[in-house]
Amino acid sequence: MSRLIESPAWQALKAHQKVIEPLHMRQMFRDDPARFDKFSVQLNGLLFDYSKNRINAETVKLLLALASQAGLPGWIERLFSGDKVNSTERRAALHTALRTPQGIPVLVDGKDVMPDVHRVLGLMRSFSDAVRNGTHRGHTGKQITDIVNIGIGGSDLGPLMACEALKPYGSPNLRAHFVSNIDSTQLTETLKKLDAESTLFIVSSKSFTTQETLTNARSARVWLVERLGDEQAVARHFAAISTNLDATAKFGIDPRNVFEFWDWVGGRYSLWSAIGLPIALYIGMDNFEELLGGAHAMDEHFRNAPLEQNIPALMGLLGIWYGNFFGAGSHALFPYDQYLHRFPAYLQQLDMESNGKRVDRDGTPVDYDTGMVIWGELGTNGQHAFFQLIHQGTRMIPADFIAPLHSHNPLGEHHSLLLANCFAQTEALMLGKTVEEARVELEAQGLRGEALEALLQHKVFPGNKPTNTLLFDRLDPHTLGMLIALYEHKVFVQSVLWNINPFDQWGVELGKQLAGKILPELRDGSLASRHDASTRGLIQHYHERCR
Ligand code: F6P
């Protein structure tokens, strides 16, 4: 058994779970009218309500003891101070430095990285201002109207999610497009809508070796040169963002249009770096700095608030409570804000690529579950699709409900209806509906006897389903920054408790290696004997049908 499972804090939680298991939140709310006040935190207009969880004061105390046992406060300090917390890659993970205001030094290997951070922010400002005010124009002198970000994973999802989330702040003269997939359909469909003379491509790749990104970038370059009839056009229509400046030069991107970042920025934590350039272009640099400011506010909270009032710590611990002590396998996210429609996809990478690990920091296989499956969809849409399973299915699916109090697009009663649904879902999930209540309801509908009994159990909701609710005033850049940083830190908290490294992603490598071996077989019609029968059959089928 691992030290974690054997530890007193873990064992105490295991015993405590047996006490909490039979209790219903409905009763807990009845017994304690102050439950909401006890189990909610407010921070700069953000309300975190975690009272609809299967917890009492003792649960929180025991979870906090688990956090202290893991040395969480020390790990938080190590993260912020540039320690090599990414041990397998011997790197710091300093996304927090990217949103630290000027004048506060942050050291990596004894060097203050902040002058570089602010130098690149300055370059991003000049470039985004120049594109937005028409100083930087296309090769033929036309103003840039369309930006196409070519990148994948962390070099796509963050900027895409943020541009969608902050649409009300977007320039009316610019459209932002995102091409990530190697499937040529995405690039082709995007280019169909564009005029090469007024299109700016941003090739975003931390490594600048990613097959999808380089393939899409090459095809986009061919498209541009074909249309403008001049290789020289590339200089005004291509920018790059990378840590690999040799590779951007080799690709032929004008060094004046290259924005660098550093190996201590993880791909899925990189939207605060130059990877955020499409966001800065779209919403303007002042708004981008507001986004950084929001994230910094959350950083300060995470670093300084006592753990019992610390929103990322509490969220992380609640996830562990359900994942490790109740056996929940997934965690859902339901933004009740249309602009957040890519937020679940963004958080999927952030969480699952970080905490999907099978060995601890020492390389020993863990004997406890680590990262949960993260998924989600907009409210109210999800309610009419899969909420049935959450309400009446057999699995426990803890969920976060995320909503703004005010809409950017007020229209009649729409927003009140949206919020009524959001609040009602968490209430319904918590309360459920008892047999007695279902019976009264059916009787009121005129059912009696066998007809009533036949339907009765189908109308029962067990309730006791845990949810968190996050409410904020309006989805503005500052708030979005806070929200993203909150989830980054939640993921970090869980990694500390599980003693895993959340900053590497070796699990993505094997598929890439094998694709590299299969590609020549698809090209030349060969079939290597090393394949298993299924893969051989698939390749053979391709050869028969496609060659
Ligand atoms: O394959 C996974 C991954 O390395 C992610 O971690 C990363 O965000 C994405 O690919 C893109 O990588 P890059 O920015 O180096 O092109």
Coordinates of C-alpha atoms and ligand atoms in Angstrom, one line a residue:
M1 CA 0.0 0.0 0.0
S2 CA 1.3 3.5 -0.8
R3 CA 2.3 5.9 1.9
L4 CA -0.7 8.1 0.9
I5 CA -3.3 5.4 1.4
E6 CA -1.7 4.3 4.7
S7 CA -1.4 7.9 5.9
P8 CA -3.5 8.9 9.0
A9 CA -5.2 11.7 7.0
W10 CA -6.3 9.4 4.2
Q11 CA -7.5 6.7 6.6
A12 CA -9.4 9.2 8.7
L13 CA -11.2 10.4 5.5
K14 CA -12.0 6.8 4.6
A15 CA -13.6 6.2 7.9
H16 CA -15.4 9.6 7.7
Q17 CA -16.8 8.7 4.3
K18 CA -18.8 5.9 6.0
V19 CA -20.3 8.5 8.3
I20 CA -21.2 10.9 5.4
E21 CA -22.4 8.2 2.9
P22 CA -25.8 7.6 4.4
L23 CA -26.5 11.3 5.1
H24 CA -28.7 13.3 2.7
M25 CA -27.9 16.9 1.9
R26 CA -31.6 17.7 2.2
Q27 CA -31.3 16.9 5.9
M28 CA -28.0 18.7 6.3
F29 CA -29.6 21.9 4.9
R30 CA -32.6 21.4 7.2
D31 CA -30.3 20.9 10.2
D32 CA -28.1 23.9 9.6
P33 CA -29.7 27.2 8.3
A34 CA -26.2 28.7 8.1
R35 CA -24.9 26.1 5.8
F36 CA -24.6 28.5 2.8
D37 CA -22.7 31.0 4.9
K38 CA -20.3 28.4 6.2
F39 CA -19.6 26.8 2.9
S40 CA -19.2 29.7 0.5
V41 CA -16.4 32.1 -0.2
Q42 CA -16.5 35.5 -2.0
L43 CA -13.5 37.0 -3.8
N44 CA -13.6 40.2 -5.8
G45 CA -17.2 39.7 -7.0
L46 CA -16.8 35.9 -7.5
L47 CA -19.0 33.8 -5.4
F48 CA -18.0 30.2 -4.8
D49 CA -20.9 28.2 -3.2
Y50 CA -19.9 24.7 -2.2
S51 CA -22.6 24.2 0.3
K52 CA -24.4 21.6 -2.0
N53 CA -21.7 19.0 -1.3
R54 CA -21.8 15.9 0.7
I55 CA -19.7 17.4 3.5
N56 CA -19.9 18.8 7.0
A57 CA -17.4 20.8 9.0
E58 CA -15.5 17.6 9.9
T59 CA -15.1 16.7 6.2
V60 CA -13.5 20.0 5.5
K61 CA -11.2 19.7 8.5
L62 CA -10.1 16.2 7.4
L63 CA -9.5 17.3 3.8
L64 CA -7.5 20.2 5.0
A65 CA -5.5 17.8 7.2
L66 CA -4.8 15.8 4.0
A67 CA -3.6 19.0 2.3
S68 CA -1.2 19.8 5.2
Q69 CA 0.1 16.3 5.2
A70 CA 0.9 16.6 1.5
G71 CA 2.7 20.0 2.3
L72 CA 0.3 22.0 0.0
P73 CA 1.4 25.4 1.3
G74 CA 5.0 24.6 0.7
W75 CA 4.2 23.3 -2.8
I76 CA 2.3 26.5 -3.6
E77 CA 5.3 28.5 -2.6
R78 CA 7.6 26.3 -4.8
L79 CA 5.3 26.8 -7.8
F80 CA 5.3 30.6 -7.5
S81 CA 9.0 31.0 -6.7
G82 CA 10.2 29.2 -9.8
D83 CA 11.3 25.9 -8.3
K84 CA 11.6 23.0 -10.8
V85 CA 8.2 21.6 -10.0
N86 CA 8.1 19.9 -13.4
S87 CA 10.6 17.3 -12.2
T88 CA 10.6 15.0 -15.2
E89 CA 11.5 17.8 -17.6
R90 CA 13.6 19.7 -15.0
R91 CA 11.6 22.8 -15.5
A92 CA 9.8 25.4 -13.5
A93 CA 6.1 26.0 -14.3
L94 CA 5.8 29.7 -14.1
H95 CA 2.6 30.6 -15.8
T96 CA 2.0 32.8 -12.7
A97 CA 5.0 34.9 -13.6
L98 CA 3.3 35.7 -17.0
R99 CA 0.6 37.7 -15.2
T100 CA 2.8 39.2 -12.4
P101 CA 2.9 43.0 -12.6
Q102 CA 6.2 44.8 -13.4
G103 CA 8.6 45.3 -10.5
I104 CA 8.2 42.0 -8.8
P105 CA 11.2 39.8 -9.6
V106 CA 10.7 36.0 -10.3
L107 CA 13.9 34.0 -10.5
V108 CA 14.5 30.9 -12.7
D109 CA 18.0 29.5 -12.2
G110 CA 19.0 32.7 -10.5
K111 CA 17.8 34.9 -13.4
D112 CA 14.9 37.3 -13.1
V113 CA 12.5 36.4 -15.9
M114 CA 10.3 39.4 -15.5
P115 CA 12.1 41.8 -17.8
D116 CA 11.7 39.3 -20.7
V117 CA 8.1 38.7 -19.8
H118 CA 7.3 42.4 -20.0
R119 CA 9.5 42.9 -23.1
V120 CA 7.4 40.4 -25.0
L121 CA 4.2 41.9 -23.7
G122 CA 5.4 45.2 -25.1
L123 CA 6.1 43.6 -28.5
M124 CA 2.6 42.1 -28.4
R125 CA 1.2 45.5 -27.7
S126 CA 3.0 47.2 -30.6
F127 CA 2.1 44.4 -33.0
S128 CA -1.6 44.1 -32.0
D129 CA -2.0 47.9 -32.0
A130 CA -0.4 48.1 -35.5
V131 CA -2.7 45.4 -36.9
R132 CA -5.7 46.9 -35.2
N133 CA -5.0 50.5 -36.3
G134 CA -4.0 49.5 -39.8
T135 CA -0.3 50.4 -39.5
H136 CA 0.6 46.8 -40.2
R137 CA -1.1 46.0 -43.5
G138 CA -1.1 43.1 -45.9
H139 CA 1.4 42.8 -48.8
T140 CA -0.9 44.7 -51.2
G141 CA -1.7 47.5 -48.7
K142 CA -5.1 46.1 -47.5
Q143 CA -6.0 46.3 -43.8
I144 CA -6.0 43.0 -42.0
T145 CA -9.5 41.9 -41.4
D146 CA -9.0 38.2 -40.5
I147 CA -6.6 36.4 -38.2
V148 CA -6.1 32.7 -38.5
N149 CA -4.4 31.0 -35.5
I150 CA -2.8 27.8 -36.6
G151 CA -1.9 25.7 -33.5
I152 CA -3.3 22.7 -31.6
G153 CA -3.8 21.7 -27.9
G154 CA -2.5 24.5 -25.6
S155 CA -1.6 26.5 -28.7
D156 CA -5.2 26.5 -29.8
L157 CA -7.7 25.9 -27.0
G158 CA -6.8 28.8 -24.8
P159 CA -6.8 31.5 -27.4
L160 CA -9.9 30.0 -29.1
M161 CA -11.8 29.7 -25.8
A162 CA -10.9 33.2 -24.7
C163 CA -11.7 34.9 -28.0
E164 CA -15.1 33.2 -27.9
A165 CA -15.6 34.1 -24.3
L166 CA -14.7 37.7 -24.8
K167 CA -16.5 38.3 -28.1
P168 CA -18.3 41.4 -26.7
Y169 CA -14.8 43.0 -26.4
G170 CA -13.7 41.9 -29.8
S171 CA -12.9 44.4 -32.6
P172 CA -15.7 44.8 -35.0
N173 CA -13.1 45.0 -37.8
L174 CA -11.4 41.7 -37.1
R175 CA -12.5 38.1 -37.2
A176 CA -10.5 35.4 -35.4
H177 CA -10.4 31.9 -36.9
F178 CA -8.7 28.8 -35.4
V179 CA -7.3 25.9 -37.4
S180 CA -6.0 23.0 -35.3
N181 CA -6.9 19.7 -36.9
I182 CA -4.7 17.9 -39.4
D183 CA -8.0 17.1 -41.2
S184 CA -7.8 19.3 -44.2
T185 CA -11.5 20.1 -44.0
Q186 CA -10.9 22.6 -41.2
L187 CA -8.3 24.6 -43.1
T188 CA -10.1 24.4 -46.4
E189 CA -13.4 25.5 -44.9
T190 CA -11.7 28.4 -43.1
L191 CA -9.8 29.6 -46.2
K192 CA -12.9 29.5 -48.3
K193 CA -14.2 32.5 -46.4
L194 CA -11.0 34.5 -46.6
D195 CA -9.3 37.1 -48.8
A196 CA -5.5 36.4 -48.8
E197 CA -4.8 40.2 -49.1
S198 CA -6.4 40.9 -45.7
T199 CA -5.5 37.7 -43.8
L200 CA -2.9 37.3 -41.1
F201 CA -1.8 33.8 -40.1
I202 CA -0.3 33.2 -36.7
V203 CA 1.6 29.9 -36.4
S204 CA 1.5 29.0 -32.7
S205 CA 3.5 26.1 -31.4
K206 CA 5.6 25.9 -28.3
S207 CA 7.9 23.2 -29.9
F208 CA 7.4 24.3 -33.5
T209 CA 7.7 20.6 -34.4
T210 CA 4.0 19.6 -34.1
Q211 CA 3.0 17.8 -37.2
E212 CA -0.6 19.2 -37.4
T213 CA 0.5 22.8 -37.0
L214 CA 3.4 22.7 -39.4
T215 CA 1.4 20.8 -42.0
N216 CA -1.5 23.4 -41.8
A217 CA 1.0 26.3 -41.8
R218 CA 2.7 25.0 -44.9
S219 CA -0.6 24.6 -46.7
A220 CA -1.7 28.0 -45.6
R221 CA 1.5 29.5 -46.9
V222 CA 1.0 27.8 -50.3
W223 CA -2.5 29.2 -50.4
L224 CA -1.3 32.7 -49.6
V225 CA 1.6 32.7 -52.1
E226 CA -0.6 31.3 -54.9
R227 CA -3.1 34.0 -54.4
L228 CA -0.7 36.9 -53.9
G229 CA 1.7 35.6 -56.5
D230 CA 4.7 36.6 -54.4
E231 CA 6.9 34.8 -51.9
Q232 CA 7.7 38.2 -50.3
A233 CA 4.0 38.4 -49.1
V234 CA 4.8 35.8 -46.4
A235 CA 6.6 38.5 -44.3
R236 CA 3.5 40.6 -43.8
H237 CA 1.0 37.7 -43.6
F238 CA 2.7 35.3 -41.2
A239 CA 3.6 35.7 -37.5
A240 CA 4.9 32.9 -35.2
I241 CA 4.8 32.2 -31.5
S242 CA 7.2 29.7 -30.1
T243 CA 10.0 28.8 -27.7
N244 CA 11.9 27.4 -30.7
L245 CA 13.2 30.5 -32.6
D246 CA 15.6 28.4 -34.8
A247 CA 12.6 26.5 -36.2
T248 CA 10.5 29.7 -36.8
A249 CA 13.5 31.1 -38.7
K250 CA 13.8 27.9 -40.7
F251 CA 10.2 28.0 -41.5
G252 CA 10.8 31.5 -43.1
I253 CA 8.9 33.7 -40.7
D254 CA 10.2 37.3 -40.5
P255 CA 12.0 37.6 -37.1
R256 CA 10.2 40.9 -36.6
N257 CA 6.9 38.9 -36.5
V258 CA 8.2 36.2 -34.1
F259 CA 7.0 36.3 -30.5
E260 CA 8.9 34.1 -28.0
F261 CA 8.0 32.4 -24.8
W262 CA 10.0 30.0 -22.6
D263 CA 10.3 26.4 -21.7
W264 CA 9.0 27.1 -18.2
V265 CA 5.6 27.8 -19.7
G266 CA 3.6 24.6 -20.2
G267 CA 1.5 24.4 -23.4
R268 CA -1.8 24.1 -21.6
Y269 CA -0.8 27.0 -19.3
S270 CA 0.4 29.3 -22.1
L271 CA -2.5 31.5 -23.0
W272 CA -1.0 34.2 -20.8
S273 CA 2.2 34.2 -22.9
A274 CA 2.7 35.3 -26.5
I275 CA 0.4 32.4 -27.3
G276 CA -2.3 34.9 -26.2
L277 CA -1.5 37.1 -29.2
P278 CA -4.7 36.2 -31.1
I279 CA -6.6 37.3 -28.0
A280 CA -4.7 40.5 -27.8
L281 CA -5.3 41.2 -31.5
Y282 CA -9.0 40.5 -31.1
I283 CA -9.8 42.2 -27.9
G284 CA -6.9 44.7 -27.8
M285 CA -3.9 44.7 -25.5
D286 CA -5.6 46.7 -22.7
N287 CA -8.2 44.0 -22.4
F288 CA -5.6 41.3 -22.6
E289 CA -3.8 42.9 -19.6
E290 CA -7.2 42.9 -17.8
L291 CA -7.3 39.2 -18.4
L292 CA -3.8 38.9 -16.9
G293 CA -4.8 41.1 -14.0
G294 CA -7.7 38.8 -13.2
A295 CA -5.5 35.8 -13.2
H296 CA -3.0 37.6 -11.0
A297 CA -5.8 38.4 -8.5
M298 CA -6.6 34.7 -8.3
D299 CA -2.8 33.9 -7.9
E300 CA -2.6 36.3 -4.9
H301 CA -5.7 34.6 -3.4
F302 CA -4.3 31.1 -4.0
R303 CA -0.9 32.1 -2.5
N304 CA -2.1 34.0 0.5
A305 CA -5.6 32.9 1.6
P306 CA -5.8 30.4 4.4
L307 CA -6.6 27.0 2.9
E308 CA -10.1 26.9 4.5
Q309 CA -11.0 30.1 2.6
N310 CA -8.9 29.2 -0.5
I311 CA -11.2 28.6 -3.5
P312 CA -8.8 26.6 -5.7
A313 CA -7.7 24.5 -2.7
L314 CA -11.3 23.8 -1.6
M315 CA -12.3 22.9 -5.2
G316 CA -9.3 20.5 -5.6
L317 CA -10.0 18.9 -2.2
L318 CA -13.7 18.3 -3.1
G319 CA -12.7 16.6 -6.3
I320 CA -10.5 14.3 -4.3
W321 CA -13.3 13.6 -1.8
Y322 CA -15.5 12.4 -4.6
G323 CA -12.9 10.8 -6.9
N324 CA -11.0 8.9 -4.2
F325 CA -13.5 8.3 -1.5
F326 CA -16.8 8.0 -3.4
G327 CA -15.4 6.5 -6.6
A328 CA -16.7 9.2 -8.9
G329 CA -15.0 8.8 -12.2
S330 CA -15.9 12.1 -13.9
H331 CA -16.5 15.7 -13.2
A332 CA -18.8 17.9 -15.2
L333 CA -18.7 21.6 -16.0
F334 CA -21.8 23.5 -17.0
P335 CA -21.3 27.1 -18.0
Y336 CA -24.6 29.0 -18.2
D337 CA -23.1 31.5 -20.6
Q338 CA -23.1 31.0 -24.3
Y339 CA -19.8 32.8 -24.6
L340 CA -18.2 30.1 -22.5
H341 CA -19.1 27.4 -25.0
R342 CA -15.4 26.2 -25.4
F343 CA -14.6 26.4 -21.7
P344 CA -15.3 22.7 -21.0
A345 CA -13.0 21.7 -23.9
Y346 CA -10.3 24.1 -22.6
L347 CA -10.5 22.7 -19.1
Q348 CA -10.5 19.1 -20.4
Q349 CA -6.9 19.6 -21.7
L350 CA -5.9 21.6 -18.7
D351 CA -7.1 19.0 -16.2
M352 CA -6.8 15.7 -18.1
E353 CA -3.4 16.3 -19.7
S354 CA -2.1 17.5 -16.3
N355 CA -3.5 14.9 -13.9
G356 CA -3.9 11.9 -16.2
K357 CA -0.9 10.2 -14.6
R358 CA -0.3 6.6 -13.4
V359 CA 2.9 7.0 -11.5
D360 CA 3.8 9.3 -8.7
R361 CA 6.7 11.8 -8.7
D362 CA 9.1 9.0 -7.9
G363 CA 7.9 6.9 -10.8
T364 CA 6.1 4.4 -8.6
P365 CA 2.7 3.3 -9.9
V366 CA 0.0 4.8 -7.8
D367 CA -2.6 2.6 -6.0
Y368 CA -5.3 5.3 -6.0
D369 CA -7.2 7.1 -8.7
T370 CA -5.8 10.3 -10.1
G371 CA -7.3 12.7 -12.6
M372 CA -11.0 12.4 -13.4
V373 CA -12.7 12.5 -16.8
I374 CA -13.6 16.2 -17.3
W375 CA -16.5 17.0 -19.6
G376 CA -19.3 19.4 -20.0
E377 CA -21.6 21.5 -22.1
L378 CA -23.5 24.7 -21.9
G379 CA -26.6 25.1 -19.8
T380 CA -29.4 25.0 -20.6
N381 CA -28.6 22.8 -23.5
G382 CA -27.2 19.9 -21.4
Q383 CA -30.4 19.8 -19.4
H384 CA -32.2 18.6 -22.5
A385 CA -29.6 16.1 -23.4
F386 CA -27.7 14.2 -20.7
F387 CA -28.8 15.7 -17.4
Q388 CA -31.2 12.7 -17.1
L389 CA -28.2 10.5 -16.3
I390 CA -27.0 12.9 -13.6
H391 CA -30.4 13.1 -12.0
Q392 CA -31.5 9.5 -12.2
G393 CA -28.6 7.4 -13.4
T394 CA -26.5 5.1 -11.2
R395 CA -23.2 7.1 -11.2
M396 CA -22.2 10.0 -9.1
I397 CA -21.1 13.0 -11.3
P398 CA -20.0 16.0 -9.3
A399 CA -20.5 19.2 -11.3
D400 CA -19.6 22.9 -11.4
F401 CA -22.3 25.3 -12.4
I402 CA -20.8 28.6 -13.7
A403 CA -22.9 31.7 -14.4
P404 CA -22.8 35.5 -14.8
L405 CA -25.4 37.6 -13.0
H406 CA -25.7 39.9 -16.0
S407 CA -25.8 39.1 -19.7
H408 CA -23.9 41.1 -22.3
N409 CA -27.1 40.8 -24.4
P410 CA -30.1 41.4 -22.2
L411 CA -33.3 40.5 -23.9
G412 CA -36.6 40.3 -22.2
E413 CA -36.6 37.6 -19.5
H414 CA -34.0 35.4 -21.2
H415 CA -31.3 35.9 -18.5
S416 CA -33.7 35.4 -15.6
L417 CA -34.8 32.2 -17.2
L418 CA -31.2 31.1 -17.7
L419 CA -30.3 31.7 -14.1
A420 CA -33.6 30.2 -12.8
N421 CA -32.6 27.0 -14.7
C422 CA -29.0 27.1 -13.3
F423 CA -30.2 27.5 -9.7
A424 CA -33.0 25.0 -10.2
Q425 CA -30.7 22.3 -11.4
T426 CA -28.4 22.5 -8.4
E427 CA -31.4 22.5 -6.2
A428 CA -33.0 19.5 -7.9
L429 CA -29.7 17.6 -7.9
M430 CA -29.3 18.2 -4.2
L431 CA -33.0 17.8 -3.0
G432 CA -34.2 15.1 -5.3
K433 CA -37.8 13.9 -5.0
T434 CA -38.9 11.4 -2.5
V435 CA -41.4 8.6 -3.0
E436 CA -43.9 10.5 -0.9
E437 CA -43.5 13.6 -2.9
A438 CA -43.8 11.7 -6.1
R439 CA -46.9 10.0 -4.9
V440 CA -48.6 13.3 -3.9
E441 CA -47.7 14.7 -7.3
L442 CA -49.1 11.8 -9.2
E443 CA -52.3 11.8 -7.1
A444 CA -52.7 15.5 -7.9
Q445 CA -52.6 14.5 -11.5
G446 CA -55.5 12.1 -10.9
L447 CA -53.6 8.8 -10.8
R448 CA -54.6 6.1 -8.4
G449 CA -54.0 2.4 -7.7
E450 CA -52.0 0.3 -10.1
A451 CA -51.5 3.1 -12.6
L452 CA -49.9 5.2 -9.9
E453 CA -47.8 2.4 -8.5
A454 CA -46.5 1.5 -12.0
L455 CA -45.2 5.0 -12.5
L456 CA -44.1 5.8 -8.9
Q457 CA -40.5 4.7 -8.9
H458 CA -39.8 6.3 -12.2
K459 CA -40.7 9.6 -10.8
V460 CA -38.4 9.4 -7.8
F461 CA -35.1 11.4 -7.8
P462 CA -32.6 10.2 -5.2
G463 CA -31.0 13.7 -5.0
N464 CA -27.9 14.1 -2.8
K465 CA -25.9 14.9 -6.0
P466 CA -23.0 17.3 -5.3
T467 CA -22.5 20.6 -7.1
N468 CA -20.4 23.7 -6.8
T469 CA -21.8 27.0 -8.1
L470 CA -19.6 29.9 -9.3
L471 CA -21.4 33.2 -9.8
F472 CA -19.9 36.5 -11.0
D473 CA -21.1 39.8 -12.2
R474 CA -20.4 39.7 -15.9
L475 CA -18.1 37.7 -18.1
D476 CA -15.4 40.4 -18.6
P477 CA -11.6 39.9 -19.2
H478 CA -10.8 40.2 -15.5
T479 CA -13.3 37.7 -14.5
L480 CA -12.3 35.2 -17.2
G481 CA -8.7 35.6 -16.0
M482 CA -9.8 34.7 -12.5
L483 CA -11.8 31.7 -13.6
I484 CA -9.1 30.2 -15.7
A485 CA -6.4 30.7 -13.0
L486 CA -8.8 29.2 -10.5
Y487 CA -9.0 25.9 -12.5
E488 CA -5.2 25.9 -13.1
H489 CA -4.7 26.0 -9.4
K490 CA -7.3 23.5 -8.6
V491 CA -5.5 21.1 -10.9
F492 CA -2.2 21.9 -9.1
V493 CA -3.8 21.2 -5.7
Q494 CA -4.9 17.8 -6.8
S495 CA -1.6 16.9 -8.3
V496 CA 0.1 17.8 -5.0
L497 CA -2.3 15.6 -3.0
W498 CA -1.8 12.7 -5.4
N499 CA 2.0 13.3 -5.5
I500 CA 2.1 13.4 -9.3
N501 CA 3.7 15.8 -11.8
P502 CA 1.0 17.8 -13.5
F503 CA 3.4 19.6 -15.9
D504 CA 4.6 16.8 -18.2
Q505 CA 2.5 14.9 -20.8
W506 CA 4.5 11.8 -21.8
G507 CA 1.3 10.0 -22.5
V508 CA 0.8 11.9 -25.8
E509 CA 4.0 10.6 -27.3
L510 CA 3.3 6.9 -28.2
G511 CA 0.5 7.6 -30.6
K512 CA 2.7 10.3 -32.3
Q513 CA 5.6 7.9 -32.7
L514 CA 3.4 5.2 -34.2
A515 CA 1.7 7.6 -36.6
G516 CA 5.2 8.5 -37.8
K517 CA 5.8 4.9 -38.6
I518 CA 2.5 4.2 -40.2
L519 CA 2.6 7.3 -42.5
P520 CA 5.3 5.8 -44.9
E521 CA 3.2 2.6 -45.2
L522 CA 0.1 4.7 -46.3
R523 CA 2.3 6.6 -48.7
D524 CA 4.0 3.6 -50.4
G525 CA 1.6 0.8 -49.9
S526 CA 3.8 -1.3 -47.7
L527 CA 2.7 -3.2 -44.6
A528 CA 5.1 -3.8 -41.7
S529 CA 4.9 -7.2 -40.1
R530 CA 5.3 -5.7 -36.6
H531 CA 1.6 -4.6 -36.6
D532 CA -1.1 -6.5 -34.7
A533 CA -3.8 -8.2 -36.8
S534 CA -6.2 -5.3 -36.3
T535 CA -3.9 -2.5 -37.3
R536 CA -2.7 -4.7 -40.2
G537 CA -6.3 -5.2 -41.3
L538 CA -7.0 -1.5 -41.1
I539 CA -4.0 -0.5 -43.2
Q540 CA -4.7 -3.3 -45.7
H541 CA -8.3 -2.0 -46.0
Y542 CA -6.9 1.5 -46.7
H543 CA -4.5 0.1 -49.3
E544 CA -7.4 -1.8 -51.0
R545 CA -9.8 1.1 -51.1
C546 CA -7.6 4.2 -51.4
R547 CA -4.6 3.4 -53.6
Ligands
F6P1 O1 0.7 16.5 -28.0 C1 0.3 17.2 -26.9 C2 0.9 18.6 -26.9 O2 2.3 18.6 -26.7 C3 0.3 19.5 -25.9 O3 0.8 19.4 -24.6 C4 0.5 20.9 -26.5 O4 -0.4 21.8 -25.9 C5 0.2 20.6 -27.9 O5 0.6 19.2 -28.1 C6 0.8 21.5 -28.9 O6 2.2 21.5 -28.8 P1 3.0 22.7 -29.5 O7 2.5 24.0 -28.9 O8 4.4 22.4 -29.2 O9 2.7 22.7 -31.0

